[in-house]
Coordinates of C-alpha atoms and ligand atoms in Angstrom, one line a residue:
M12 CA -135.5 56.4 -17.2
N13 CA -133.8 54.8 -14.2
I14 CA -135.3 52.2 -11.8
F15 CA -134.1 50.5 -8.9
I16 CA -135.8 46.9 -9.0
G17 CA -135.7 44.9 -6.0
S18 CA -137.6 41.6 -4.7
D19 CA -137.4 38.5 -2.3
H20 CA -138.1 34.7 -3.4
G21 CA -141.9 34.9 -3.9
G22 CA -141.3 38.2 -6.8
Y23 CA -138.0 36.8 -7.9
A24 CA -140.1 35.3 -11.1
L25 CA -142.0 38.9 -11.7
K26 CA -139.0 41.0 -11.2
E27 CA -136.8 38.5 -14.1
H28 CA -140.1 39.6 -16.4
I29 CA -140.8 43.1 -15.8
K30 CA -137.3 43.6 -16.2
G31 CA -136.8 41.5 -19.6
A32 CA -139.9 42.9 -21.0
F33 CA -140.1 46.8 -20.3
A34 CA -138.2 48.4 -22.7
D35 CA -138.3 52.4 -22.0
A36 CA -136.3 51.7 -18.3
D37 CA -132.9 50.9 -17.2
F38 CA -132.8 48.8 -13.9
T39 CA -130.4 48.9 -11.7
D40 CA -130.9 44.9 -9.8
V41 CA -129.9 45.2 -6.9
G42 CA -131.6 42.0 -6.3
C43 CA -132.6 38.4 -5.3
S44 CA -130.2 37.0 -7.4
G45 CA -132.8 33.3 -7.7
A46 CA -136.0 31.2 -5.8
A47 CA -133.8 30.7 -2.9
S48 CA -135.4 31.7 0.7
C49 CA -134.1 35.0 2.0
D50 CA -135.3 38.4 3.8
Y51 CA -137.2 41.0 1.5
P52 CA -136.1 43.7 3.8
D53 CA -132.4 43.5 3.1
F54 CA -134.0 44.8 -0.4
A55 CA -136.6 47.2 0.4
D56 CA -133.4 48.9 2.0
A57 CA -131.3 49.0 -1.1
V58 CA -133.8 50.5 -3.2
A59 CA -135.6 52.9 -1.5
E60 CA -131.4 54.2 0.6
A61 CA -131.0 54.7 -4.1
V62 CA -134.7 56.2 -4.0
V63 CA -134.3 58.6 -1.1
K64 CA -130.3 59.8 -2.7
G65 CA -131.9 60.6 -5.4
D66 CA -130.0 58.2 -7.7
A67 CA -133.2 56.2 -9.1
D68 CA -135.7 57.9 -10.6
F69 CA -138.0 55.4 -8.5
G70 CA -137.6 52.3 -7.7
V71 CA -140.0 49.1 -7.7
L72 CA -140.6 46.0 -5.0
V73 CA -141.9 42.8 -5.7
C74 CA -143.0 39.8 -2.4
T75 CA -145.6 37.9 -2.9
T76 CA -148.2 39.8 -1.6
G77 CA -146.5 42.9 -1.8
E78 CA -147.1 44.3 1.8
G79 CA -144.0 43.2 3.4
M80 CA -142.2 45.2 0.8
A81 CA -143.9 48.8 1.4
M82 CA -143.7 49.0 5.2
A83 CA -140.2 48.2 5.3
A84 CA -139.0 51.4 2.3
N85 CA -141.9 53.1 4.2
R86 CA -139.8 53.0 7.0
F87 CA -137.4 55.0 5.4
D88 CA -137.1 59.2 5.0
Y89 CA -138.4 60.6 1.2
V90 CA -140.2 57.7 0.8
R91 CA -143.7 57.0 -0.3
A92 CA -144.3 53.1 -1.0
A93 CA -147.2 52.3 -3.0
I94 CA -148.9 49.1 -3.1
C95 CA -150.6 49.1 -7.2
R96 CA -153.1 45.7 -8.0
D97 CA -154.6 47.9 -11.0
V98 CA -153.5 50.9 -13.3
D99 CA -155.6 52.7 -11.4
D100 CA -153.7 52.6 -7.9
A101 CA -150.8 53.5 -9.8
K102 CA -152.3 56.6 -11.6
M103 CA -153.1 57.8 -8.0
A104 CA -150.5 56.6 -6.3
R105 CA -148.1 58.6 -8.5
A106 CA -150.7 62.0 -9.4
H107 CA -152.2 62.1 -5.6
N108 CA -149.5 60.8 -3.2
D109 CA -146.3 61.4 -5.2
A110 CA -145.6 58.0 -5.0
N111 CA -141.5 57.2 -6.2
I112 CA -141.9 53.1 -5.0
L113 CA -144.0 50.9 -6.8
V114 CA -144.6 47.5 -5.1
L115 CA -145.9 44.9 -6.5
G116 CA -147.8 41.9 -5.1
A117 CA -147.1 38.4 -7.6
S118 CA -149.6 36.6 -5.8
K119 CA -152.2 39.1 -6.6
T120 CA -151.3 40.7 -10.1
G121 CA -149.6 38.4 -13.4
P122 CA -147.0 39.4 -15.3
E123 CA -149.6 41.3 -18.2
A124 CA -150.8 43.3 -15.5
A125 CA -147.8 44.5 -14.0
L126 CA -146.3 46.2 -16.8
E127 CA -149.4 47.9 -17.8
I128 CA -149.1 49.4 -14.3
L129 CA -145.4 49.7 -14.2
K130 CA -146.5 51.4 -17.0
A131 CA -149.1 54.1 -15.8
F132 CA -146.8 54.5 -12.8
A133 CA -144.2 55.4 -15.8
T134 CA -146.0 57.8 -17.3
T135 CA -147.5 59.5 -14.5
A136 CA -146.4 62.7 -13.5
A137 CA -146.9 64.1 -9.6
D138 CA -150.6 67.0 -9.4
D139 CA -149.5 70.0 -8.0
A140 CA -152.6 71.0 -7.3
E141 CA -152.8 72.8 -4.1
R142 CA -154.9 70.8 -1.7
H143 CA -152.2 67.5 -3.1
V144 CA -149.3 69.5 -2.2
R145 CA -150.8 70.6 1.2
R146 CA -151.4 67.8 2.1
R147 CA -148.4 65.5 0.9
A148 CA -146.3 68.9 2.6
K149 CA -148.8 67.1 6.0
V150 CA -147.4 63.4 5.6
D151 CA -144.1 65.1 5.1
R152 CA -144.6 66.9 8.8
A153 CA -146.2 64.2 10.5
K154 CA -142.6 62.9 10.9
R155 CA -142.0 65.2 13.6
L156 CA -143.9 63.6 16.8
A157 CA -143.0 60.2 14.4
D158 CA -139.9 60.5 14.8
F159 CA -140.0 60.5 18.1
S160 CA -143.1 57.9 17.7
A161 CA -140.9 55.0 20.0
L162 CA -141.4 56.8 23.4
A163 CA -144.7 56.8 22.7
K164 CA -144.3 53.2 23.8
D165 CA -140.6 53.0 25.8
D166 CA -141.4 55.6 27.9
P167 CA -145.2 56.9 27.8
E168 CA -144.3 60.1 29.8
V169 CA -141.4 61.7 28.2
W170 CA -143.0 60.5 24.9
A171 CA -146.2 63.2 27.0
A172 CA -143.5 66.1 27.1
I173 CA -142.9 65.3 23.7
K174 CA -146.2 65.8 22.0
A175 CA -147.6 68.5 24.4
Q176 CA -144.2 70.9 23.3
V177 CA -145.0 69.9 19.2
V178 CA -148.7 71.4 19.5
Q179 CA -147.9 73.8 21.4
E180 CA -145.5 74.9 19.0
D181 CA -148.5 74.0 15.8
T182 CA -150.6 76.0 18.1
E183 CA -149.2 79.3 19.2
I184 CA -147.2 82.2 17.9
N185 CA -143.3 81.8 19.2
L186 CA -142.2 86.3 19.4
I187 CA -139.3 85.3 22.3
A188 CA -136.5 86.7 21.0
S189 CA -134.1 84.1 22.0
E190 CA -135.8 81.3 20.5
N191 CA -136.2 79.9 17.1
T192 CA -137.5 77.0 15.2
S193 CA -135.2 74.4 14.3
S194 CA -134.9 72.5 11.2
R195 CA -135.5 68.6 10.9
A196 CA -131.4 67.9 9.9
V197 CA -130.3 69.7 12.6
R198 CA -133.1 67.6 15.3
L199 CA -132.3 64.1 13.8
A200 CA -128.4 65.3 14.5
A201 CA -128.6 66.4 17.3
G202 CA -130.9 63.6 18.6
S203 CA -128.3 60.4 16.8
V204 CA -125.5 57.9 18.5
L205 CA -122.4 60.5 18.4
M206 CA -124.0 60.1 21.7
N207 CA -122.5 57.0 22.3
K208 CA -119.1 58.9 21.9
Y209 CA -116.8 60.4 24.7
A210 CA -114.2 62.9 23.4
E211 CA -111.9 65.0 25.1
G212 CA -110.1 67.0 23.2
Y213 CA -109.7 68.0 19.6
P214 CA -109.8 66.0 15.7
G215 CA -106.7 64.3 15.5
K216 CA -105.9 64.7 19.7
R217 CA -108.5 63.1 21.1
W218 CA -107.7 60.8 25.2
Y219 CA -110.0 57.8 24.3
S220 CA -109.4 55.6 20.9
G221 CA -112.7 55.2 18.3
C222 CA -112.8 59.5 17.3
L223 CA -112.4 59.2 13.8
P224 CA -116.5 60.0 13.3
V225 CA -116.2 62.1 16.4
D226 CA -113.6 64.3 13.9
A227 CA -115.0 63.7 11.5
A228 CA -117.9 66.2 12.0
E229 CA -116.5 68.2 14.3
E230 CA -114.3 69.5 12.2
L231 CA -117.3 70.3 9.7
A232 CA -118.2 71.7 12.5
R233 CA -114.9 74.1 12.7
K234 CA -115.0 74.0 9.2
R235 CA -118.3 75.6 8.3
A236 CA -117.2 78.1 11.0
C237 CA -115.0 79.2 9.6
E238 CA -116.5 79.7 6.9
L239 CA -119.7 80.7 7.4
F240 CA -118.4 83.4 9.3
G241 CA -115.1 84.3 7.4
A242 CA -113.7 83.4 11.4
D243 CA -109.7 82.5 11.5
H244 CA -110.1 79.9 14.4
A245 CA -113.2 78.3 15.7
N246 CA -114.3 76.3 19.0
V247 CA -117.7 74.5 18.5
Q248 CA -117.4 72.7 21.7
P249 CA -119.2 75.4 24.3
H250 CA -122.7 73.5 25.6
C251 CA -123.7 77.0 25.4
G252 CA -124.0 80.9 24.9
S253 CA -122.5 81.8 28.6
A254 CA -119.3 78.8 28.9
A255 CA -118.4 80.6 25.6
N256 CA -118.4 83.2 26.7
M257 CA -116.4 81.6 30.6
A258 CA -114.1 79.8 27.7
V259 CA -113.1 83.7 26.6
Y260 CA -112.6 84.9 30.3
F261 CA -110.4 82.5 30.8
A262 CA -108.6 82.1 27.9
T263 CA -107.5 85.7 28.4
I264 CA -107.8 87.5 31.8
K265 CA -107.5 86.6 35.7
P266 CA -109.9 86.6 38.3
G267 CA -110.3 90.4 39.7
D268 CA -109.6 91.9 36.1
T269 CA -112.0 94.2 34.8
I270 CA -114.4 93.1 32.3
L271 CA -117.1 96.6 30.6
S272 CA -119.8 94.8 29.6
L273 CA -123.8 96.3 29.5
S274 CA -125.5 96.3 32.3
L275 CA -127.7 93.1 32.9
D276 CA -131.0 95.4 33.0
Q277 CA -130.3 97.6 30.1
G278 CA -130.1 94.1 28.0
G279 CA -127.2 92.8 29.1
H280 CA -126.6 89.2 30.0
L281 CA -126.1 86.8 33.4
S282 CA -122.4 85.3 31.7
H283 CA -121.5 89.5 31.3
G284 CA -121.3 90.7 34.8
S285 CA -124.1 89.7 37.1
P286 CA -123.1 89.4 40.6
V287 CA -125.2 86.3 40.9
N288 CA -123.4 84.4 38.3
F289 CA -120.5 83.2 38.0
S290 CA -118.7 86.6 36.0
G291 CA -119.8 88.8 38.6
K292 CA -118.4 86.6 40.8
I293 CA -114.9 85.7 39.9
Y294 CA -114.3 89.4 38.0
N295 CA -113.7 93.0 38.4
I296 CA -117.7 94.4 36.3
V297 CA -118.1 97.7 35.8
P298 CA -121.2 98.6 33.7
Y299 CA -121.5 100.8 31.1
T300 CA -125.1 102.0 29.5
V301 CA -127.2 102.7 27.1
D302 CA -127.3 106.9 26.9
R303 CA -131.7 107.6 29.0
E304 CA -132.9 109.6 26.1
T305 CA -132.3 107.6 22.6
E306 CA -131.8 104.3 24.8
R307 CA -128.9 103.7 22.8
L308 CA -125.3 103.0 23.4
D309 CA -123.5 106.4 22.8
Y310 CA -119.9 105.9 21.8
D311 CA -118.4 108.8 22.5
V312 CA -119.2 108.7 26.7
L313 CA -118.1 104.8 25.8
E314 CA -114.8 106.1 24.9
R315 CA -114.5 108.4 28.1
Q316 CA -115.4 105.1 30.2
A317 CA -113.2 102.8 29.0
L318 CA -110.2 105.2 28.7
E319 CA -110.4 105.9 32.6
V320 CA -112.3 101.9 33.7
K321 CA -109.1 100.2 31.8
P322 CA -111.0 97.1 30.8
A323 CA -108.9 93.8 30.4
I324 CA -112.2 92.8 27.7
L325 CA -114.6 95.6 26.4
L326 CA -118.3 93.3 25.8
T327 CA -120.4 94.4 23.8
G328 CA -123.1 92.4 22.8
A329 CA -126.7 92.1 24.8
S330 CA -129.7 89.9 24.9
A331 CA -132.4 92.8 24.9
Y332 CA -131.2 95.7 22.1
P333 CA -133.2 96.4 19.5
R334 CA -130.8 98.1 17.4
A335 CA -127.1 97.8 15.8
L336 CA -124.1 97.8 16.3
D337 CA -120.9 99.4 15.0
F338 CA -118.4 97.4 15.1
K339 CA -115.5 99.3 13.0
R340 CA -116.0 102.0 16.0
I341 CA -115.7 99.4 18.9
R342 CA -112.6 98.8 18.0
E343 CA -111.2 101.9 18.1
I344 CA -112.5 102.0 21.0
C345 CA -110.1 99.0 22.3
D346 CA -107.2 100.8 19.9
K347 CA -107.3 102.4 21.7
V348 CA -108.0 101.5 25.6
G349 CA -105.1 98.5 24.4
C350 CA -108.1 96.3 25.4
I351 CA -109.4 92.9 24.2
M352 CA -112.3 93.9 21.6
M353 CA -115.1 90.5 22.3
V354 CA -118.1 90.9 21.1
D355 CA -121.3 88.1 21.9
M356 CA -123.6 87.7 19.5
A357 CA -125.7 85.2 20.8
H358 CA -129.0 86.8 19.2
I359 CA -127.7 89.0 16.6
A360 CA -126.1 85.6 14.5
G361 CA -128.1 84.7 11.9
L362 CA -128.8 88.1 11.5
V363 CA -125.0 88.8 10.5
A364 CA -124.8 85.0 9.1
G365 CA -127.1 86.0 6.7
G366 CA -126.3 89.6 6.2
A367 CA -128.6 91.5 7.8
H368 CA -126.3 92.6 10.5
E369 CA -123.1 94.1 10.1
S370 CA -120.2 91.0 11.1
P371 CA -117.7 91.2 14.1
V372 CA -115.8 89.2 13.6
P373 CA -113.2 91.5 11.3
Y374 CA -112.6 93.2 14.3
A375 CA -113.3 92.0 16.9
D376 CA -110.6 89.5 19.0
F377 CA -113.0 86.9 19.8
V378 CA -117.0 86.7 19.1
T379 CA -119.1 84.6 21.1
T380 CA -122.7 83.0 19.9
T381 CA -125.2 80.9 21.0
T382 CA -126.6 78.1 18.1
H383 CA -129.8 78.1 19.0
K384 CA -131.0 81.9 18.1
T385 CA -131.5 83.2 15.1
L386 CA -129.5 81.2 13.9
G387 CA -131.8 78.9 14.6
G388 CA -129.6 75.3 15.3
P389 CA -128.6 72.8 18.2
R390 CA -129.5 74.6 22.2
G391 CA -124.8 75.4 22.2
G392 CA -122.2 77.6 22.7
M393 CA -119.3 78.8 20.0
V394 CA -116.5 80.9 19.7
L395 CA -114.6 82.6 17.3
C396 CA -111.7 84.0 17.9
K397 CA -108.7 85.5 15.9
E398 CA -104.9 82.8 14.8
K399 CA -103.3 84.1 18.1
W400 CA -105.4 83.6 20.1
A401 CA -106.7 79.7 19.7
K402 CA -104.7 78.0 21.3
A403 CA -105.4 80.1 24.7
L404 CA -109.2 79.4 23.2
D405 CA -108.8 75.3 23.0
S406 CA -107.0 75.3 26.8
A407 CA -109.5 77.4 28.1
V408 CA -112.6 74.9 26.4
F409 CA -110.6 71.5 27.7
P410 CA -108.9 71.4 29.5
G411 CA -109.9 74.3 31.6
M412 CA -113.6 74.0 32.2
Q413 CA -115.7 70.7 30.3
G414 CA -115.0 67.3 29.9
G415 CA -116.3 65.3 27.0
P416 CA -118.0 67.4 24.5
L417 CA -121.5 66.7 22.8
E418 CA -119.8 65.5 19.3
N419 CA -124.1 65.3 18.6
I420 CA -125.0 68.8 19.1
I421 CA -121.4 69.8 17.1
A422 CA -122.9 67.5 14.4
A423 CA -125.7 69.3 14.8
K424 CA -123.9 72.9 15.2
A425 CA -122.4 71.1 11.7
V426 CA -125.5 70.9 10.1
C427 CA -127.2 74.1 11.1
F428 CA -123.8 76.1 9.3
R429 CA -124.6 74.3 6.0
E430 CA -127.7 75.4 5.8
W431 CA -127.0 78.4 6.2
M432 CA -124.9 78.3 3.3
Q433 CA -127.7 78.0 1.2
P434 CA -129.2 81.2 -0.6
A435 CA -132.5 81.2 0.8
K436 CA -131.2 82.1 4.4
K437 CA -129.6 85.2 3.3
D438 CA -134.3 85.8 1.9
Y439 CA -134.2 84.9 5.7
A440 CA -132.2 87.1 8.0
Q441 CA -134.0 90.1 6.0
Q442 CA -136.9 88.4 6.3
V443 CA -136.7 88.5 10.0
V444 CA -135.8 92.4 10.1
K445 CA -138.6 92.6 7.8
N446 CA -141.3 91.9 10.1
C447 CA -139.9 93.0 13.4
K448 CA -140.2 96.5 11.9
A449 CA -143.4 95.3 10.2
M450 CA -145.0 94.4 13.8
C451 CA -143.0 96.8 15.4
K452 CA -144.6 99.6 13.7
A453 CA -148.0 98.0 13.7
V454 CA -148.0 98.3 17.8
Q455 CA -145.8 101.4 18.7
D456 CA -149.1 103.2 15.7
R457 CA -151.7 102.8 18.4
G458 CA -149.7 105.0 20.8
F459 CA -146.9 102.0 22.0
R460 CA -144.2 103.6 24.1
I461 CA -141.3 101.5 22.1
V462 CA -138.0 101.6 24.0
S463 CA -135.1 103.4 21.1
G464 CA -138.1 104.3 19.4
G465 CA -137.5 100.9 16.9
T466 CA -135.8 97.9 15.6
D467 CA -133.2 97.6 13.1
N468 CA -132.8 94.2 13.9
H469 CA -135.2 90.6 14.9
L470 CA -136.4 92.4 18.4
F471 CA -138.5 95.3 20.0
L472 CA -139.0 96.2 23.1
V473 CA -142.3 97.5 24.2
D474 CA -142.9 99.8 27.3
V475 CA -145.8 99.0 28.6
K476 CA -145.6 100.7 31.9
Q477 CA -146.2 104.2 30.2
K478 CA -149.8 102.2 30.3
G479 CA -150.6 101.6 33.5
M480 CA -149.1 97.4 33.6
T481 CA -146.7 95.4 34.0
G482 CA -144.1 93.4 31.9
K483 CA -145.6 90.5 33.9
D484 CA -149.1 90.8 33.5
A485 CA -149.1 92.0 29.5
A486 CA -147.1 88.9 29.7
A487 CA -149.9 86.9 30.2
A488 CA -152.6 88.9 28.9
L489 CA -150.7 87.8 25.9
D490 CA -149.6 83.4 26.8
N491 CA -153.6 83.6 27.5
A492 CA -154.0 84.7 23.6
G493 CA -151.7 81.7 22.5
I494 CA -148.9 84.9 21.7
V495 CA -145.6 83.7 23.4
V496 CA -143.5 87.2 24.7
N497 CA -141.3 87.4 28.3
K498 CA -141.5 90.5 30.6
N499 CA -138.0 92.2 30.5
T500 CA -136.4 95.6 32.1
I501 CA -136.2 98.4 30.0
P502 CA -133.2 100.4 30.4
Y503 CA -134.1 102.6 33.6
D504 CA -136.9 100.2 35.1
T505 CA -138.1 101.1 38.2
E506 CA -140.0 97.7 38.3
S507 CA -138.4 94.5 39.7
P508 CA -136.5 92.4 37.6
F509 CA -139.1 90.0 38.9
K510 CA -142.1 92.5 37.4
T511 CA -140.4 94.6 34.8
S512 CA -142.7 97.5 32.7
G513 CA -141.5 96.0 28.7
I514 CA -141.6 92.9 27.7
R515 CA -139.2 91.4 24.9
V516 CA -140.6 90.8 20.9
G517 CA -139.1 88.8 18.2
T518 CA -139.8 87.0 15.0
A519 CA -137.2 84.3 13.8
S520 CA -139.4 82.1 14.7
I521 CA -142.8 83.6 12.1
T522 CA -140.2 83.5 10.0
T523 CA -138.9 80.9 10.3
R524 CA -142.2 79.4 9.9
G525 CA -142.7 82.1 7.0
M526 CA -144.7 84.4 7.9
K527 CA -144.2 87.8 6.5
E528 CA -145.1 91.4 6.7
N529 CA -149.0 91.2 6.3
E530 CA -148.4 88.3 9.0
A531 CA -145.9 90.4 11.4
A532 CA -148.4 94.2 11.6
M533 CA -151.4 91.2 11.7
I534 CA -149.8 90.2 14.6
G535 CA -148.7 93.4 16.0
G536 CA -152.2 94.7 16.3
W537 CA -153.8 91.4 18.4
I538 CA -150.8 92.5 20.9
A539 CA -152.0 96.4 21.0
D540 CA -155.0 94.8 20.8
I541 CA -154.7 92.7 24.1
L542 CA -152.8 94.7 26.1
S543 CA -155.2 97.8 25.4
D544 CA -157.7 96.1 27.4
I545 CA -155.6 93.8 29.8
G546 CA -158.7 92.2 31.7
N547 CA -160.7 91.5 28.2
T548 CA -159.8 87.5 29.0
E549 CA -163.1 87.8 25.5
L550 CA -160.6 89.6 23.4
Q551 CA -157.8 87.0 24.2
A552 CA -160.1 83.8 23.7
R553 CA -161.4 85.3 20.4
I554 CA -157.9 86.2 19.9
K555 CA -156.3 82.7 20.9
V556 CA -158.8 81.5 18.1
Q557 CA -157.5 83.2 15.7
A558 CA -153.6 83.1 16.3
A559 CA -154.3 78.9 15.8
E560 CA -155.7 79.9 12.3
L561 CA -152.8 82.2 12.0
A562 CA -150.2 79.4 12.5
A563 CA -151.9 76.9 10.7
E564 CA -151.8 78.3 7.7
F565 CA -147.8 78.8 8.5
P566 CA -147.0 75.3 9.8
V567 CA -144.0 74.6 11.4
P568 CA -140.5 72.6 10.0
Ligands
PLP620 C1 -129.2 83.8 25.3 C2 -127.3 84.5 26.5 C3 -125.8 84.1 25.9 C4 -126.2 82.1 26.7 O1 -126.8 81.7 26.9 P1 -126.8 80.8 27.2 O2 -126.9 79.0 26.1 O3 -128.4 80.3 27.8 O4 -125.5 80.0 28.5 C5 -125.3 84.6 26.4 N1 -124.9 86.1 25.7 C6 -125.9 86.9 25.5 C7 -126.6 88.2 24.4 C8 -127.2 86.3 25.6 O5 -128.1 86.3 24.8

């Protein structure tokens, strides 16, 4: 047994006694080393760090009362330090709370009692009964707020906004297809001191001094991105998905050149050439559409159009396309046309990373993405490309269009990519799709028309106009019931983009919370209930309570 032990001057004599008398353990003594006055947090920090890293089986801290040591050690994540005055305290702290640091007060506990307490602490295991596990998880989850608790004092107004978001996530069912729920590790990196650094340029080639720490973070992000997606080169600096797309255009074509892309009202993205977006203003955009009958891409039609239009870039990828994309076929088209193949996988990047959707990376010249959708990382963008484009891409991002990169966000991207290398993420990606199919079927079975007849990925589109309502009204009714979706145009929509004929529903976020097909189908049933009786506010209120209960069963990480 490996015990890290520390004390201040008030606990020094008891610490020395324990080390000499407790034979069942190897002690690592972090100090102090005499009775001279010293500061207890220094030793609490050292023992707490050893416990967090896993170097110690548990820790022991001694000061005069135990209070100061406990307060200091409990500032550390993953530390549960317990002041124990008797054997029963020690057993309970271990069994119920899974304490990992024993804190003793030398003025309260004598040498013999201290040894008995230590023995009880060392020989009692955590009780993994469901209620204890649940309660311990709640202590950890309290950090969703506690991490930012200094703001309660420093800026109460911003604190209130953050708290409201936490409450919203805790109590509502989020089905926004472009959102997910970030991990705590991602949030910590995103909020870190790396934001203090100016780092124009790239790792090893910066315009500012003092960039070694951010170089390390950005190098990790680039390396992990390439490893995760099997890419030759990654630029992790784009501030968002739109900037990632801009970088590819800037790296490859000139103003006025032609981009062939899926039009916005058919599921494309603003940055694919909408007239109100920079892309539509700078380039000659030719839109392609999905087939009117199948509401899917018809690759033969796309090929004919591409050969006729001869675009500089054929851009695929979408914000609202529920079907799998055939990247091999798209490559064939690009080869016939002799154009650049660009895939914007913003929505499906997590499915690609987890193997639940074919990867575009082996086929495409460029793959752009956001890092915050199915990927679940920080809000940001990224471009992957073949080696021959690496230089052009990097200079397009900087100095071409951005100044200093957001190194804190880049570090959070690195954290996210590492998370995706864990085997459990493969199951997650598959589960997102299974949940989507289950929810979609539940809605479809109740007589709603689903765009393209179903889904292959993390989202589906419901044609609500066919039931006599707009997407706007449908989304508002669901919102009243704590079910959050967005209105969305459907192919060949006859409503304005402000009203729309559809809603878009996605399952990344509920899957992150641990929901499976049963819960997905239940939510699908609620959606059908509400949309079948859209004026029924009583029903909405009733489902809102049920939705909050379900949300409570599946806590947000
Ligand atoms: C969301 C999205 C983007 C852009 O994301 P922002 O980070 O909001 O700029 C780009 N392309 C597609 C297909 C998207 O869905």
